[in-house]
């Protein structure tokens, strides 16, 4: 009787452990989705809910650390500008920095894939055109507009940029910004 009880307990334990492993995400994509949703939603209060410590910056802008990031983020910031016309803040994450162009392209493509068609609960869907990187250029950029009926997010974009900086290092950025088209500014 005792060996049978041990056998049953071992079987139950192994079934519950294997079931738990099946439900566990194997990539950071679930974390990306959850955190990206929270960051976008925090735009409702101009990113104040995820604003961390202030970083010394130039007079015309205030820069803060972001308390919310995405998997793989090297640094994340919230920018506040001294504009009377547009008081909205922007959020930026540095997702890659290094000398390997192929690694930068991989990071750029991955972020674009995750952002394009991303549905924000109660707000809308990011839609845009993916711009494939050209290995002969020092930059690439894709812009995804958040389309939906919520006026708070009118003119709200997720922009993914890949640039070769002055130090000959590749950088990949994800920016969440409010911007107007040139024709809407005048």
CSV table of C-alpha atoms in Angstrom, one decimal:
chain,number,residue,atom,x,y,z
A,1,UNK,CA,0.0,0.0,0.0
A,2,UNK,CA,2.8,2.4,0.8
A,3,UNK,CA,4.6,2.0,-2.5
A,4,UNK,CA,1.3,2.4,-4.4
A,5,UNK,CA,0.6,5.7,-2.6
A,6,UNK,CA,4.1,7.0,-3.4
A,7,UNK,CA,3.6,6.0,-7.0
A,8,UNK,CA,0.3,7.9,-7.2
A,9,UNK,CA,1.8,11.0,-5.5
A,10,UNK,CA,4.7,11.0,-7.9
A,11,UNK,CA,2.4,10.6,-10.9
A,12,UNK,CA,0.2,13.5,-9.7
A,13,UNK,CA,3.2,15.7,-9.0
A,14,UNK,CA,4.8,15.0,-12.4
A,15,UNK,CA,1.5,15.6,-14.2
A,16,UNK,CA,1.0,19.0,-12.4
A,17,UNK,CA,4.6,20.0,-13.1
A,18,UNK,CA,4.4,19.1,-16.8
A,19,UNK,CA,1.1,20.8,-17.2
A,20,UNK,CA,2.5,24.0,-15.6
A,21,UNK,CA,5.4,23.9,-18.0
A,22,UNK,CA,3.1,23.7,-21.0
A,23,UNK,CA,1.3,26.9,-19.8
A,24,UNK,CA,4.5,28.8,-19.2
A,25,UNK,CA,5.5,31.1,-22.1
A,26,UNK,CA,8.7,30.0,-23.8
A,27,UNK,CA,9.6,33.4,-25.2
A,28,UNK,CA,9.4,37.0,-24.1
A,29,UNK,CA,6.5,37.7,-26.4
A,30,UNK,CA,3.9,37.4,-23.6
A,31,UNK,CA,5.9,39.8,-21.5
A,32,UNK,CA,6.2,42.1,-24.5
A,33,UNK,CA,2.4,42.1,-25.0
A,34,UNK,CA,1.5,42.7,-21.4
A,35,UNK,CA,4.1,45.5,-20.9
A,36,UNK,CA,3.5,47.1,-24.3
A,37,UNK,CA,-0.2,47.3,-23.5
A,38,UNK,CA,0.5,48.9,-20.1
A,39,UNK,CA,3.0,51.4,-21.6
A,40,UNK,CA,0.6,52.4,-24.4
A,41,UNK,CA,-2.4,52.7,-21.9
A,42,UNK,CA,-0.2,54.9,-19.6
A,43,UNK,CA,-0.3,57.5,-22.4
A,44,UNK,CA,-3.8,58.3,-21.1
A,45,UNK,CA,-2.1,60.2,-18.2
A,46,UNK,CA,0.8,61.4,-20.3
A,47,UNK,CA,3.1,58.6,-19.0
A,48,UNK,CA,3.0,60.0,-15.5
A,49,UNK,CA,2.1,56.5,-14.0
A,50,UNK,CA,5.4,55.0,-15.3
A,51,UNK,CA,7.6,58.1,-14.8
A,52,UNK,CA,10.7,57.4,-12.8
A,53,UNK,CA,13.6,59.6,-11.6
A,54,UNK,CA,14.5,62.7,-13.6
A,55,UNK,CA,17.7,62.7,-15.6
A,56,UNK,CA,19.8,65.8,-16.2
A,57,UNK,CA,18.9,67.1,-19.6
A,58,UNK,CA,18.8,70.2,-21.9
A,59,UNK,CA,16.7,73.2,-20.9
A,60,UNK,CA,14.0,72.7,-23.6
A,61,UNK,CA,13.1,69.2,-22.5
A,62,UNK,CA,12.8,67.1,-19.3
A,63,UNK,CA,13.9,63.5,-19.4
A,64,UNK,CA,12.9,60.8,-16.9
A,65,UNK,CA,13.6,57.1,-16.6
A,66,UNK,CA,10.7,54.9,-17.4
A,67,UNK,CA,9.7,52.5,-14.6
A,68,UNK,CA,8.1,50.2,-17.3
A,69,UNK,CA,10.1,48.5,-20.0
A,70,UNK,CA,9.9,45.7,-22.5
A,71,UNK,CA,11.9,42.5,-22.6
A,72,UNK,CA,15.3,43.2,-24.0
A,73,UNK,CA,15.2,47.0,-23.3
A,74,UNK,CA,18.6,48.5,-22.6
A,75,UNK,CA,17.2,51.8,-21.4
A,76,UNK,CA,13.8,53.5,-21.5
A,77,UNK,CA,12.9,57.2,-21.1
A,78,UNK,CA,10.0,59.6,-21.0
A,79,UNK,CA,10.6,63.0,-22.7
A,80,UNK,CA,8.6,66.1,-21.8
A,81,UNK,CA,9.1,69.2,-23.9
A,82,UNK,CA,8.3,72.8,-23.0
A,83,UNK,CA,5.8,73.3,-25.8
A,84,UNK,CA,2.7,75.4,-25.2
A,85,UNK,CA,1.0,73.9,-28.2
A,86,UNK,CA,1.6,70.2,-27.5
A,87,UNK,CA,2.1,69.1,-23.9
A,88,UNK,CA,2.1,65.4,-24.6
A,89,UNK,CA,5.1,63.4,-23.6
A,90,UNK,CA,6.8,60.6,-25.5
A,91,UNK,CA,8.3,57.3,-24.5
A,92,UNK,CA,11.4,55.8,-25.9
A,93,UNK,CA,13.2,52.5,-25.5
A,94,UNK,CA,16.7,51.6,-26.7
A,95,UNK,CA,16.2,48.0,-27.8
A,96,UNK,CA,19.7,47.3,-29.3
A,97,UNK,CA,23.1,48.9,-29.3
A,98,UNK,CA,26.2,47.4,-30.9
A,99,UNK,CA,28.5,47.0,-33.9
A,100,UNK,CA,26.7,44.0,-35.4
A,101,UNK,CA,24.4,45.2,-38.3
A,102,UNK,CA,22.8,41.8,-38.7
A,103,UNK,CA,21.9,41.8,-35.0
A,104,UNK,CA,20.4,45.3,-35.3
A,105,UNK,CA,18.4,44.2,-38.3
A,106,UNK,CA,17.1,41.2,-36.4
A,107,UNK,CA,16.1,43.4,-33.5
A,108,UNK,CA,14.4,45.9,-35.8
A,109,UNK,CA,12.4,43.3,-37.6
A,110,UNK,CA,11.4,41.6,-34.4
A,111,UNK,CA,10.0,44.8,-32.9
A,112,UNK,CA,8.2,45.8,-36.1
A,113,UNK,CA,6.6,42.4,-36.2
A,114,UNK,CA,5.4,42.6,-32.6
A,115,UNK,CA,4.1,46.2,-32.9
A,116,UNK,CA,2.4,45.9,-36.4
A,117,UNK,CA,-1.2,44.8,-35.9
A,118,UNK,CA,-0.9,45.0,-32.1
A,119,UNK,CA,-4.4,45.4,-30.6
A,120,UNK,CA,-4.6,47.7,-27.6
A,121,UNK,CA,-7.6,46.8,-25.5
A,122,UNK,CA,-10.4,49.4,-25.7
A,123,UNK,CA,-8.3,51.7,-27.9
A,124,UNK,CA,-7.4,50.3,-31.4
A,125,UNK,CA,-4.8,48.6,-33.5
A,126,UNK,CA,-1.4,49.7,-34.6
A,127,UNK,CA,-1.2,49.7,-38.4
A,128,UNK,CA,1.5,50.8,-40.8
A,129,UNK,CA,4.0,50.0,-43.5
A,130,UNK,CA,7.1,48.1,-42.6
A,131,UNK,CA,10.2,49.6,-44.2
A,132,UNK,CA,12.8,46.9,-44.8
A,133,UNK,CA,16.4,47.9,-43.9
A,134,UNK,CA,18.8,48.4,-46.7
A,135,UNK,CA,22.2,47.2,-45.8
A,136,UNK,CA,23.7,50.1,-47.8
A,137,UNK,CA,22.0,52.8,-45.7
A,138,UNK,CA,22.8,54.0,-42.2
A,139,UNK,CA,19.1,54.1,-41.1
A,140,UNK,CA,15.7,52.5,-41.5
A,141,UNK,CA,12.4,53.4,-39.9
A,142,UNK,CA,8.8,52.1,-39.8
A,143,UNK,CA,5.8,54.0,-38.4
A,144,UNK,CA,2.7,52.3,-37.0
A,145,UNK,CA,-0.4,54.5,-36.3
A,146,UNK,CA,-2.8,53.5,-33.5
A,147,UNK,CA,-6.1,53.4,-35.3
A,148,UNK,CA,-9.3,53.4,-33.3
A,149,UNK,CA,-12.1,55.6,-32.0
A,150,UNK,CA,-10.5,56.8,-28.8
A,151,UNK,CA,-9.7,60.6,-29.3
A,152,UNK,CA,-7.0,60.4,-26.6
A,153,UNK,CA,-4.9,58.4,-29.0
A,154,UNK,CA,-5.6,60.5,-32.1
A,155,UNK,CA,-2.2,61.0,-33.9
A,156,UNK,CA,-0.5,58.4,-31.6
A,157,UNK,CA,2.3,56.3,-33.3
A,158,UNK,CA,4.8,53.6,-32.5
A,159,UNK,CA,7.9,54.2,-34.5
A,160,UNK,CA,10.8,51.8,-34.8
A,161,UNK,CA,14.1,53.2,-36.0
A,162,UNK,CA,17.5,51.6,-36.7
A,163,UNK,CA,20.4,54.0,-37.0
A,164,UNK,CA,24.2,53.9,-37.3
A,165,UNK,CA,25.3,56.5,-34.7
A,166,UNK,CA,28.5,58.8,-34.8
A,167,UNK,CA,30.4,56.1,-32.9
A,168,UNK,CA,29.7,53.6,-35.7
A,169,UNK,CA,27.3,51.6,-33.4
A,170,UNK,CA,23.9,50.4,-34.5
A,171,UNK,CA,21.0,51.5,-32.4
A,172,UNK,CA,17.4,50.3,-32.5
A,173,UNK,CA,14.7,52.5,-30.9
A,174,UNK,CA,11.0,52.0,-30.2
A,175,UNK,CA,9.3,55.4,-29.8
A,176,UNK,CA,5.7,56.0,-28.7
A,177,UNK,CA,4.8,59.5,-29.7
A,178,UNK,CA,1.9,61.8,-30.6
A,179,UNK,CA,2.6,63.5,-33.8
A,180,UNK,CA,0.6,65.4,-36.4
A,181,UNK,CA,1.0,65.2,-40.1
A,182,UNK,CA,2.7,68.2,-41.7
A,183,UNK,CA,-0.6,69.3,-43.3
A,184,UNK,CA,-2.3,69.3,-39.9
A,185,UNK,CA,0.2,71.6,-38.3
A,186,UNK,CA,-0.8,74.8,-40.2
